[in-house]
Every structure is written in structure tokens, then in C-alpha cells.
């Protein structure tokens, strides 16, 4: 299996993350991608390619232009306003406010476009996010062009929390959504996105919620108990033309692999019935039993097992990297899925 | 003029505030109330009284029961979950999420009930907020009972940003709204709330937005340029029965007293036409020219001047303390308004 990877991921190197009321070193750090690419190489998964440059058109196909402009210009605006260091939203359009206008002030714009405070804005984030979507798009084209049946986009920063016009949960551009739309724009009629990250793919759901040309399925920690807390319930099944094309599988704290696998099998059956032209897997390995911020119990071997099961779909498949914060074991867990797929 | 004051305000003594991407010592600090009560005493404004205990009934008359329960139990839940120190919302029901259920997890509940991250939850906050609404209610009853024509509730923490079920902007219970509802429940037909704090009184607006028995008027920094950013525009005039009973006067950065005064005169004329049984003034002095987080240009003398003008309404009046962060001058500015009223 070929891997697409860019060293530019390192440009996203925030100093701080707000976690349980304190600033800590970010869980989502450059070392994650370094460990994964090390495992790809050491274990001989296959060739590693540089991404092509796709520019902004495929980003604009799923994200709001004002949001993209915000991400591009924010750090300049922040520093021009005299603020130092990294930026977190101080307030946001809360449930008790109408947000009828987008503020002019840099902190107001930040709050408007943010969906969480765990994720700071920092210098280099824009460039890293641009390279990350190029990684996903290049992997997608490897499969779309018929050269490969499966490919791995080693994206960083991740993408599945990024919504049409909001960043957060360590995500800026929604790489999986951008890739799915790109596949549709290149002639696919239907794409399925299977999100196996520990967290609900709230951004991906939101982007495609009223559409039937993308089937979205997410296995994740119940939002009653974990981030993103305010989306990802089982009752969210799509709306309008999208009704029946969104499937959430929330699982409780401590859920075993057997519980998780039962949901995966349901999801795979739904994908099979949908018969997509391509499957995009939002691959987060924060389902691992020793992940520091998550509560599932998957072991190293379970990752091999579910990769094998996803492969049984027999569909052209692109894996795009999402989360996983047990950093020293993120390489083995990620490549276990990919080797499982190939086995 | 009599002042109502409780030393229990000191129990709200947070260590940190998130400001421009960093934790700083909170602008909203116990010394603010100490300086004000010192000025009240040194300048001989009048007798200082302890508040009576009103319990939770008047709070529940304007706030959501789940929200009140959250404020009461949060720090126990936070510490029981193993978290240390002060708490800030890591995420919230963003524009791209539905928040169909209130999370069970303590961080999810925090995000649900918060409207900003400037304001941490801390030990003692509940007790201080309880004393602060008692201060406002006691001052209100001094006037309602006909013993005084005007009284000063030296509230801390402040209240005007607190909404039906959200805290933030240094506010937990909306002292002005609780007092207005209390006055209505004791027989007043109409109450006007005049908010002269630098910031929009978003909570007060939200609480009474669809009602005609409370006229709300707020002079404040344009939310396009300052907190709370997502409410407080001139076009927000009320809804349903409340249409025409909400007046916002947003002013641009650097606005002079002459600009401010023109808006105050419009507001006073509207109050006069409304002919309320009582006027409650949300008194913030962060309009001061040297306030560290605000952008109006009022001088010491301007505070005297506008207190005198409010008095010309000839209505029973309760002043409840809101913001003001030029701490060393907060005493003179606050008492200048009150002496102006009496002159
Ligand atoms: Zn995750
Ligand atoms: Zn204020």
C-alpha cells in the first residue's frame, strides 16, 4: 500500500492545549506523524509519496469561503492587533445569542469560527492544513485513477471535526470530506465515509447531512461522555435528501472490541448495501486501550482484525489519518490496520 | 443613599482568566468591591447594610433550574472527576452542532452552560453569587418598600452577562434581572432596566426579550468590536409581546462622552415614555477613559453628570454594580454616579 506524506505537517506545532482547565503540551503533536511514517517505513508497508498541490478549489468545494479566508489571515490579524502568542476563542455565539453578524474584531472572528478551545491557532497552522488536504487528495487520486485499490493519506493535522465553517478538535480542513467531494467531482456517483476514530466525526456529518451522495457512518464514544459532546447521537440520521444516509454508533465508556465490532459489522453491511464507488476511512487509532484521552479498549491485534474486515468490502479505499494520542504506539496501531487491510 | 454590601463577595476569587491567549490574573477581582465600599464609606455616601437571605426562589424566577443546579454542584463534580484547579469550557454547542441533549460528562455540562472562556468556575463562586443576588434584592426591597427613593446594591460578582441558562463574562446570576422580576412579583406593573456598563447586557436582553413588562436599554461598545460580540446590535428590538421593549445603543471604539450622552438622553426619554414603577440601573464604570479592557472615554466628571441625569427621571431607582476594571479608580467613578444622582 502506498502512503502519501508531507514533512510540512511539522508546521503545525502549537505550544499549548487547554485541557482540564490548564495549558498542557498538545496531544496532537508533530511526533505523532513522525512515529507513523517511521512505522510505515520500518515495517515495509510500501512506497511513500509526496503530495501534489491541489490549491484551494477542492477546499472551497466543502468549506465556507469566509472561513477559509479566516484561517489564512488570522495570525497576521492577531499579531497586527498587538496580541502575542497563540490564540484561543474567549467567547462564541452561545445558545443565548443570535450572532446575526460576524464580528470585525479579531477575537470575535476567532470565536465565530471556532468550535472548541482545545485547539489554539498558531503560526504554520495554515501551511500544515494546506499540506494535509493535499496528502488526502493525492491518496484519493491514486485510487480514483485506478492505479491502486487502496492508499493511505498520512494527514496531519487531522480533519473530521472541521465543519463547513468551523475549526476545532485539532482539525482545520476536513480532509475526508474534501476527498469525498473531489471523488464525486471526478465522476463517482456515491462515496461512503467510515469514521473509526474514537471521536464522533461531527464536521463530516455536518457537511454532508442533507445529501444522499455521501453515506457517513461513525463509531465513537457517546457524546454524552466525551468530545465533541453536542453532536453524534444515534438519532441523527440525516435530513431532507440525506435522511437515512447518516449513521452514528455511540458506545459507552469502557466499551470492548466485541461491542465495537458489532457496530462495525452493521456499518459494513450498510456500506455494502449502499454500493459506493469509493470508501474513505477516517482512521483514528485513539480507540486504543491505552489512549490518554479516550475510553475504548482496542488492542494491537484488534486493529489488524478490523482492517481485514474493511477490506472485505472489496471497494476502492482511501485511509486518511485522524486521531490517536498514545504516541509511542500510534505507528504500530495505524499500520496494523493497513496491514490488516492488505492481508 | 444606602448601600447594601456583603463580604461574601470575596469567595469569588479566581486565580486565572483566559485573556488574549494567556492566563492572567482576573480583571474581575475582590479588590474591585473593596475599593468601592472604601469610597462609599470614606466619601460618606450613607449607611451600609448587610443583605437579607432570599434563598433560591427569586433566582428560579428568571434562571433555568438545571443551570442553577449546575452552578451549585459543578465544583464537586469537577473534583470528583479527578480534575484539579479551576475549570474552563473546552467546547460548546457550536453553530455546527445541534446539542439535542445535555451531556452527562462534567466538561460537556460546563460547555453547555458557559458562554465564554474568560470566566473560570472556582470554589466559592456559588456562595459569592448567592450573596450578590441577595445584595441586589435587599437594595430593591429598600426602594420597593418605600423606605428609600434610591439604593445601591454593591453586587459582586456582576450579573448582566448571565442568561437564562448560561454564565460568562464574569457573571453567574443576573442580579438586575432577578431584581426586576422580584419587583414585578411584588406588585410593580412595569420595570425599566438601564444598562450603562461598557459591555452589552446580553443576559438581561435574552431573559426579557419577548416581554413588555420589562423595558431594557443598553449603551455599550459595538459588539462588532468587543465582548460579547454576538448580541447587542441596534436592530435587536424585542420579539412577540416584547417587540419595541429592547433598545440597544452600540457605540464605536473611542466614542466620546458627547456621543454616549446623546444615546443616554434617547434612553431616558424612552424610559420616561414607558413610565415604569421602578428603574434598575446596571452600573458598570468600565466606560472610564482608562479602563484596561474597554474603549470609551468617560472622565470622572462625566460619571457625576450622568448620575444627575438619571435622577431627573424622578423614579424609584436601584443601582446594581456590574463591571469596571480600572480598579484603583473604580471607587471614585462608582460613587460619582451615586453622588450625582443625589445632587
Ligand atoms: Zn479522535
Ligand atoms: Zn462591562
PDB file of C-alpha atoms in Angstrom, chain A residues 78-310:
ATOM      1  CA  UNK A  78      -3.909  38.596  15.617  1.00  0.00           C
ATOM      2  CA  UNK A  79      -0.375  39.943  15.635  1.00  0.00           C
ATOM      3  CA  UNK A  80      -1.400  43.186  13.932  1.00  0.00           C
ATOM      4  CA  UNK A  81      -3.847  43.708  16.808  1.00  0.00           C
ATOM      5  CA  UNK A  82      -0.870  43.539  19.167  1.00  0.00           C
ATOM      6  CA  UNK A  83      -1.628  40.105  20.606  1.00  0.00           C
ATOM      7  CA  UNK A  84       1.242  37.744  21.340  1.00  0.00           C
ATOM      8  CA  UNK A  85       1.500  34.014  21.084  1.00  0.00           C
ATOM      9  CA  UNK A  86      -1.223  31.506  20.367  1.00  0.00           C
ATOM     10  CA  UNK A  87      -4.907  32.267  20.173  1.00  0.00           C
ATOM     11  CA  UNK A  88      -7.979  30.725  21.811  1.00  0.00           C
ATOM     12  CA  UNK A  89     -11.573  31.808  21.454  1.00  0.00           C
ATOM     13  CA  UNK A  90     -12.640  33.861  24.506  1.00  0.00           C
ATOM     14  CA  UNK A  91     -16.340  33.660  23.640  1.00  0.00           C
ATOM     15  CA  UNK A  92     -18.571  32.316  20.892  1.00  0.00           C
ATOM     16  CA  UNK A  93     -22.092  32.532  19.504  1.00  0.00           C
ATOM     17  CA  UNK A  94     -23.660  30.838  22.503  1.00  0.00           C
ATOM     18  CA  UNK A  95     -27.111  29.294  22.739  1.00  0.00           C
ATOM     19  CA  UNK A  96     -28.350  32.556  24.262  1.00  0.00           C
ATOM     20  CA  UNK A  97     -27.044  34.794  21.454  1.00  0.00           C
ATOM     21  CA  UNK A  98     -28.131  35.276  17.853  1.00  0.00           C
ATOM     22  CA  UNK A  99     -24.799  36.039  16.124  1.00  0.00           C
ATOM     23  CA  UNK A 100     -26.617  37.945  13.393  1.00  0.00           C
ATOM     24  CA  UNK A 101     -23.321  39.459  12.213  1.00  0.00           C
ATOM     25  CA  UNK A 102     -19.723  38.227  12.032  1.00  0.00           C
ATOM     26  CA  UNK A 103     -17.643  40.476  14.314  1.00  0.00           C
ATOM     27  CA  UNK A 104     -14.881  42.654  12.902  1.00  0.00           C
ATOM     28  CA  UNK A 105     -12.635  42.277  15.963  1.00  0.00           C
ATOM     29  CA  UNK A 106     -10.052  39.502  15.672  1.00  0.00           C
ATOM     30  CA  UNK A 107     -11.178  37.804  18.915  1.00  0.00           C
ATOM     31  CA  UNK A 108     -14.787  37.941  17.823  1.00  0.00           C
ATOM     32  CA  UNK A 109     -13.968  36.373  14.456  1.00  0.00           C
ATOM     33  CA  UNK A 110     -11.971  33.702  16.282  1.00  0.00           C
ATOM     34  CA  UNK A 111     -14.978  32.859  18.454  1.00  0.00           C
ATOM     35  CA  UNK A 112     -17.270  32.800  15.443  1.00  0.00           C
ATOM     36  CA  UNK A 113     -15.165  30.267  13.522  1.00  0.00           C
ATOM     37  CA  UNK A 114     -14.112  28.087  16.495  1.00  0.00           C
ATOM     38  CA  UNK A 115     -15.956  25.096  17.910  1.00  0.00           C
ATOM     39  CA  UNK A 116     -13.649  24.353  20.836  1.00  0.00           C
ATOM     40  CA  UNK A 117     -10.858  25.868  22.904  1.00  0.00           C
ATOM     41  CA  UNK A 118      -8.656  22.773  22.999  1.00  0.00           C
ATOM     42  CA  UNK A 119      -7.278  23.875  19.630  1.00  0.00           C
ATOM     43  CA  UNK A 120      -5.194  27.055  19.501  1.00  0.00           C
ATOM     44  CA  UNK A 121      -4.435  28.991  16.347  1.00  0.00           C
ATOM     45  CA  UNK A 122      -0.689  29.252  15.735  1.00  0.00           C
ATOM     46  CA  UNK A 123       1.865  30.245  13.090  1.00  0.00           C
ATOM     47  CA  UNK A 124       2.303  27.499  10.491  1.00  0.00           C
ATOM     48  CA  UNK A 125      -1.139  26.010  11.007  1.00  0.00           C
ATOM     49  CA  UNK A 126      -2.380  27.271   7.634  1.00  0.00           C
ATOM     50  CA  UNK A 127       0.558  25.779   5.732  1.00  0.00           C
ATOM     51  CA  UNK A 128       0.249  22.451   7.546  1.00  0.00           C
ATOM     52  CA  UNK A 129      -3.507  22.290   6.917  1.00  0.00           C
ATOM     53  CA  UNK A 130      -2.885  23.029   3.222  1.00  0.00           C
ATOM     54  CA  UNK A 131      -0.380  20.173   3.002  1.00  0.00           C
ATOM     55  CA  UNK A 132      -2.694  17.841   4.922  1.00  0.00           C
ATOM     56  CA  UNK A 133      -5.568  18.194   2.435  1.00  0.00           C
ATOM     57  CA  UNK A 134      -3.048  17.730  -0.420  1.00  0.00           C
ATOM     58  CA  UNK A 135      -1.955  14.456   1.212  1.00  0.00           C
ATOM     59  CA  UNK A 136      -5.571  13.253   1.358  1.00  0.00           C
ATOM     60  CA  UNK A 137      -6.330  14.371  -2.206  1.00  0.00           C
ATOM     61  CA  UNK A 138      -3.192  12.741  -3.622  1.00  0.00           C
ATOM     62  CA  UNK A 139      -4.041   9.440  -1.922  1.00  0.00           C
ATOM     63  CA  UNK A 140      -7.593   9.736  -3.230  1.00  0.00           C
ATOM     64  CA  UNK A 141      -6.374  10.257  -6.784  1.00  0.00           C
ATOM     65  CA  UNK A 142      -4.096   7.208  -6.565  1.00  0.00           C
ATOM     66  CA  UNK A 143      -7.233   5.150  -6.095  1.00  0.00           C
ATOM     67  CA  UNK A 144      -9.559   7.185  -8.342  1.00  0.00           C
ATOM     68  CA  UNK A 145      -7.142   6.934 -11.234  1.00  0.00           C
ATOM     69  CA  UNK A 146      -7.217   3.153 -10.882  1.00  0.00           C
ATOM     70  CA  UNK A 147      -3.505   2.847 -10.083  1.00  0.00           C
ATOM     71  CA  UNK A 148      -4.203   1.450  -6.615  1.00  0.00           C
ATOM     72  CA  UNK A 149      -7.074  -0.293  -4.894  1.00  0.00           C
ATOM     73  CA  UNK A 150      -6.144   1.211  -1.572  1.00  0.00           C
ATOM     74  CA  UNK A 151      -3.948   4.090  -0.389  1.00  0.00           C
ATOM     75  CA  UNK A 152      -3.024   5.806   2.866  1.00  0.00           C
ATOM     76  CA  UNK A 153      -3.056   9.568   3.279  1.00  0.00           C
ATOM     77  CA  UNK A 154      -0.950  10.278   6.357  1.00  0.00           C
ATOM     78  CA  UNK A 155      -2.733  13.544   7.096  1.00  0.00           C
ATOM     79  CA  UNK A 156      -1.736  15.873   9.880  1.00  0.00           C
ATOM     80  CA  UNK A 157      -3.434  17.960  11.199  1.00  0.00           C
ATOM     81  CA  UNK A 158      -6.481  15.683  11.202  1.00  0.00           C
ATOM     82  CA  UNK A 159      -9.787  16.793   9.738  1.00  0.00           C
ATOM     83  CA  UNK A 160     -13.010  15.099  10.813  1.00  0.00           C
ATOM     84  CA  UNK A 161     -14.043  17.685  13.451  1.00  0.00           C
ATOM     85  CA  UNK A 162     -13.745  20.591  10.982  1.00  0.00           C
ATOM     86  CA  UNK A 163     -17.197  21.710   9.827  1.00  0.00           C
ATOM     87  CA  UNK A 164     -18.276  23.820   6.854  1.00  0.00           C
ATOM     88  CA  UNK A 165     -17.135  26.966   8.624  1.00  0.00           C
ATOM     89  CA  UNK A 166     -15.614  25.934  11.974  1.00  0.00           C
ATOM     90  CA  UNK A 167     -12.298  24.567  13.207  1.00  0.00           C
ATOM     91  CA  UNK A 168     -11.603  22.702  16.432  1.00  0.00           C
ATOM     92  CA  UNK A 169     -10.804  19.323  17.937  1.00  0.00           C
ATOM     93  CA  UNK A 170      -7.308  19.705  16.375  1.00  0.00           C
ATOM     94  CA  UNK A 171      -8.885  19.968  12.887  1.00  0.00           C
ATOM     95  CA  UNK A 172      -8.889  22.833  10.347  1.00  0.00           C
ATOM     96  CA  UNK A 173      -9.763  21.430   6.923  1.00  0.00           C
ATOM     97  CA  UNK A 174     -11.924  18.328   6.735  1.00  0.00           C
ATOM     98  CA  UNK A 175      -9.587  16.126   4.692  1.00  0.00           C
ATOM     99  CA  UNK A 176     -12.046  13.215   4.400  1.00  0.00           C
ATOM    100  CA  UNK A 177     -14.875  15.483   3.258  1.00  0.00           C
ATOM    101  CA  UNK A 178     -12.652  17.315   0.784  1.00  0.00           C
ATOM    102  CA  UNK A 179     -11.557  13.949  -0.639  1.00  0.00           C
ATOM    103  CA  UNK A 180     -15.110  12.631  -0.888  1.00  0.00           C
ATOM    104  CA  UNK A 181     -16.269  15.742  -2.733  1.00  0.00           C
ATOM    105  CA  UNK A 182     -13.231  15.516  -5.015  1.00  0.00           C
ATOM    106  CA  UNK A 183     -14.163  11.923  -5.879  1.00  0.00           C
ATOM    107  CA  UNK A 184     -17.720  12.976  -6.671  1.00  0.00           C
ATOM    108  CA  UNK A 185     -16.467  15.861  -8.770  1.00  0.00           C
ATOM    109  CA  UNK A 186     -14.259  13.432 -10.711  1.00  0.00           C
ATOM    110  CA  UNK A 187     -17.190  11.221 -11.606  1.00  0.00           C
ATOM    111  CA  UNK A 188     -18.022   8.985  -8.663  1.00  0.00           C
ATOM    112  CA  UNK A 189     -21.769   8.752  -8.063  1.00  0.00           C
ATOM    113  CA  UNK A 190     -21.577   7.684  -4.411  1.00  0.00           C
ATOM    114  CA  UNK A 191     -18.919   7.746  -1.703  1.00  0.00           C
ATOM    115  CA  UNK A 192     -19.064   6.203   1.774  1.00  0.00           C
ATOM    116  CA  UNK A 193     -17.086   7.695   4.672  1.00  0.00           C
ATOM    117  CA  UNK A 194     -16.478   5.285   7.538  1.00  0.00           C
ATOM    118  CA  UNK A 195     -15.177   7.105  10.632  1.00  0.00           C
ATOM    119  CA  UNK A 196     -13.458   4.743  13.100  1.00  0.00           C
ATOM    120  CA  UNK A 197     -11.746   7.467  15.158  1.00  0.00           C
ATOM    121  CA  UNK A 198     -12.668   7.342  18.852  1.00  0.00           C
ATOM    122  CA  UNK A 199     -14.448  10.696  18.496  1.00  0.00           C
ATOM    123  CA  UNK A 200     -17.548  11.500  16.518  1.00  0.00           C
ATOM    124  CA  UNK A 201     -16.799  12.985  13.098  1.00  0.00           C
ATOM    125  CA  UNK A 202     -19.055  15.965  13.715  1.00  0.00           C
ATOM    126  CA  UNK A 203     -17.615  18.036  10.879  1.00  0.00           C
ATOM    127  CA  UNK A 204     -18.058  15.333   8.268  1.00  0.00           C
ATOM    128  CA  UNK A 205     -21.612  14.698   9.446  1.00  0.00           C
ATOM    129  CA  UNK A 206     -22.492  18.381   9.292  1.00  0.00           C
ATOM    130  CA  UNK A 207     -21.004  18.867   5.817  1.00  0.00           C
ATOM    131  CA  UNK A 208     -22.982  16.025   4.207  1.00  0.00           C
ATOM    132  CA  UNK A 209     -26.035  15.881   6.481  1.00  0.00           C
ATOM    133  CA  UNK A 210     -28.607  16.756   3.809  1.00  0.00           C
ATOM    134  CA  UNK A 211     -27.060  14.753   0.970  1.00  0.00           C
ATOM    135  CA  UNK A 212     -27.511  11.207  -0.329  1.00  0.00           C
ATOM    136  CA  UNK A 213     -24.359  11.032  -2.447  1.00  0.00           C
ATOM    137  CA  UNK A 214     -22.187  10.601   0.649  1.00  0.00           C
ATOM    138  CA  UNK A 215     -23.037   7.907   3.207  1.00  0.00           C
ATOM    139  CA  UNK A 216     -21.470   8.801   6.561  1.00  0.00           C
ATOM    140  CA  UNK A 217     -21.032   6.262   9.361  1.00  0.00           C
ATOM    141  CA  UNK A 218     -19.232   6.935  12.639  1.00  0.00           C
ATOM    142  CA  UNK A 219     -18.331   4.606  15.545  1.00  0.00           C
ATOM    143  CA  UNK A 220     -17.394   6.690  18.559  1.00  0.00           C
ATOM    144  CA  UNK A 221     -17.509   7.420  22.250  1.00  0.00           C
ATOM    145  CA  UNK A 222     -21.002   8.522  23.256  1.00  0.00           C
ATOM    146  CA  UNK A 223     -21.059  12.341  23.126  1.00  0.00           C
ATOM    147  CA  UNK A 224     -22.877  12.306  26.451  1.00  0.00           C
ATOM    148  CA  UNK A 225     -19.479  11.296  27.841  1.00  0.00           C
ATOM    149  CA  UNK A 226     -16.822  12.738  25.546  1.00  0.00           C
ATOM    150  CA  UNK A 227     -15.883  15.394  22.967  1.00  0.00           C
ATOM    151  CA  UNK A 228     -17.463  16.812  20.839  1.00  0.00           C
ATOM    152  CA  UNK A 229     -20.398  16.412  23.284  1.00  0.00           C
ATOM    153  CA  UNK A 230     -23.020  18.205  21.189  1.00  0.00           C
ATOM    154  CA  UNK A 231     -23.359  16.006  18.095  1.00  0.00           C
ATOM    155  CA  UNK A 232     -23.073  12.283  17.346  1.00  0.00           C
ATOM    156  CA  UNK A 233     -26.227  10.763  18.840  1.00  0.00           C
ATOM    157  CA  UNK A 234     -27.820   7.662  17.336  1.00  0.00           C
ATOM    158  CA  UNK A 235     -30.963   9.584  16.401  1.00  0.00           C
ATOM    159  CA  UNK A 236     -29.109  11.812  13.931  1.00  0.00           C
ATOM    160  CA  UNK A 237     -29.899  10.057  10.643  1.00  0.00           C
ATOM    161  CA  UNK A 238     -29.714  12.883   8.102  1.00  0.00           C
ATOM    162  CA  UNK A 239     -32.252  15.362   6.816  1.00  0.00           C
ATOM    163  CA  UNK A 240     -34.022  16.087   3.548  1.00  0.00           C
ATOM    164  CA  UNK A 241     -32.406  14.153   0.718  1.00  0.00           C
ATOM    165  CA  UNK A 242     -29.821  12.991   3.278  1.00  0.00           C
ATOM    166  CA  UNK A 243     -32.351  11.212   5.510  1.00  0.00           C
ATOM    167  CA  UNK A 244     -31.075   7.677   6.089  1.00  0.00           C
ATOM    168  CA  UNK A 245     -27.541   8.489   4.895  1.00  0.00           C
ATOM    169  CA  UNK A 246     -26.017   9.299   8.301  1.00  0.00           C
ATOM    170  CA  UNK A 247     -25.382   6.585  10.869  1.00  0.00           C
ATOM    171  CA  UNK A 248     -23.966   7.136  14.319  1.00  0.00           C
ATOM    172  CA  UNK A 249     -22.852   4.335  16.611  1.00  0.00           C
ATOM    173  CA  UNK A 250     -22.146   5.884  20.023  1.00  0.00           C
ATOM    174  CA  UNK A 251     -20.618   3.496  22.562  1.00  0.00           C
ATOM    175  CA  UNK A 252     -20.311   3.876  26.338  1.00  0.00           C
ATOM    176  CA  UNK A 253     -17.150   4.317  28.435  1.00  0.00           C
ATOM    177  CA  UNK A 254     -15.115   1.119  28.625  1.00  0.00           C
ATOM    178  CA  UNK A 255     -16.681  -0.415  25.517  1.00  0.00           C
ATOM    179  CA  UNK A 256     -14.918  -3.637  24.484  1.00  0.00           C
ATOM    180  CA  UNK A 257     -13.787  -4.601  20.996  1.00  0.00           C
ATOM    181  CA  UNK A 258     -16.687  -7.051  20.792  1.00  0.00           C
ATOM    182  CA  UNK A 259     -19.160  -4.224  21.330  1.00  0.00           C
ATOM    183  CA  UNK A 260     -17.306  -2.050  18.845  1.00  0.00           C
ATOM    184  CA  UNK A 261     -17.088  -4.853  16.283  1.00  0.00           C
ATOM    185  CA  UNK A 262     -20.839  -5.445  16.359  1.00  0.00           C
ATOM    186  CA  UNK A 263     -21.304  -1.812  15.318  1.00  0.00           C
ATOM    187  CA  UNK A 264     -18.598  -2.073  12.651  1.00  0.00           C
ATOM    188  CA  UNK A 265     -20.350  -5.072  11.148  1.00  0.00           C
ATOM    189  CA  UNK A 266     -23.606  -3.146  10.974  1.00  0.00           C
ATOM    190  CA  UNK A 267     -21.770  -0.235   9.342  1.00  0.00           C
ATOM    191  CA  UNK A 268     -20.054  -2.502   6.800  1.00  0.00           C
ATOM    192  CA  UNK A 269     -23.388  -4.083   5.887  1.00  0.00           C
ATOM    193  CA  UNK A 270     -24.849  -0.635   5.278  1.00  0.00           C
ATOM    194  CA  UNK A 271     -21.904   0.348   3.104  1.00  0.00           C
ATOM    195  CA  UNK A 272     -22.276  -2.887   1.145  1.00  0.00           C
ATOM    196  CA  UNK A 273     -25.965  -2.134   0.574  1.00  0.00           C
ATOM    197  CA  UNK A 274     -25.163   1.450  -0.474  1.00  0.00           C
ATOM    198  CA  UNK A 275     -22.637   0.122  -3.010  1.00  0.00           C
ATOM    199  CA  UNK A 276     -20.400   3.213  -3.181  1.00  0.00           C
ATOM    200  CA  UNK A 277     -17.770   3.820  -5.846  1.00  0.00           C
ATOM    201  CA  UNK A 278     -15.230   4.528  -3.127  1.00  0.00           C
ATOM    202  CA  UNK A 279     -14.805   4.148   0.612  1.00  0.00           C
ATOM    203  CA  UNK A 280     -12.932   6.762   2.620  1.00  0.00           C
ATOM    204  CA  UNK A 281     -11.889   5.662   6.102  1.00  0.00           C
ATOM    205  CA  UNK A 282     -11.360   8.366   8.728  1.00  0.00           C
ATOM    206  CA  UNK A 283      -8.674   6.417  10.566  1.00  0.00           C
ATOM    207  CA  UNK A 284      -8.149   7.419  14.170  1.00  0.00           C
ATOM    208  CA  UNK A 285      -6.475   4.954  16.492  1.00  0.00           C
ATOM    209  CA  UNK A 286      -7.490   6.706  19.714  1.00  0.00           C
ATOM    210  CA  UNK A 287      -9.753   3.683  20.233  1.00  0.00           C
ATOM    211  CA  UNK A 288      -6.601   2.026  21.626  1.00  0.00           C
ATOM    212  CA  UNK A 289      -6.838   0.708  25.191  1.00  0.00           C
ATOM    213  CA  UNK A 290      -4.015   2.966  26.408  1.00  0.00           C
ATOM    214  CA  UNK A 291      -5.031   6.174  24.662  1.00  0.00           C
ATOM    215  CA  UNK A 292      -4.687   9.022  27.197  1.00  0.00           C
ATOM    216  CA  UNK A 293      -7.867  10.922  26.287  1.00  0.00           C
ATOM    217  CA  UNK A 294     -10.248   8.141  25.226  1.00  0.00           C
ATOM    218  CA  UNK A 295     -12.167   5.240  26.747  1.00  0.00           C
ATOM    219  CA  UNK A 296     -12.354   2.278  24.378  1.00  0.00           C
ATOM    220  CA  UNK A 297     -10.343  -0.902  24.838  1.00  0.00           C
ATOM    221  CA  UNK A 298      -8.943  -1.951  21.474  1.00  0.00           C
ATOM    222  CA  UNK A 299      -5.666  -3.917  21.477  1.00  0.00           C
ATOM    223  CA  UNK A 300      -2.904  -4.021  18.860  1.00  0.00           C
ATOM    224  CA  UNK A 301      -4.454  -7.161  17.354  1.00  0.00           C
ATOM    225  CA  UNK A 302      -7.907  -5.634  17.117  1.00  0.00           C
ATOM    226  CA  UNK A 303      -6.561  -3.044  14.687  1.00  0.00           C
ATOM    227  CA  UNK A 304      -5.329  -5.812  12.360  1.00  0.00           C
ATOM    228  CA  UNK A 305      -8.678  -7.526  12.645  1.00  0.00           C
ATOM    229  CA  UNK A 306     -10.799  -4.571  11.669  1.00  0.00           C
ATOM    230  CA  UNK A 307      -8.523  -3.590   8.782  1.00  0.00           C
ATOM    231  CA  UNK A 308      -9.106  -7.078   7.387  1.00  0.00           C
ATOM    232  CA  UNK A 309     -12.853  -6.665   7.761  1.00  0.00           C
ATOM    233  CA  UNK A 310     -12.927  -3.286   5.997  1.00  0.00           C
TER     234      UNK A 310
END
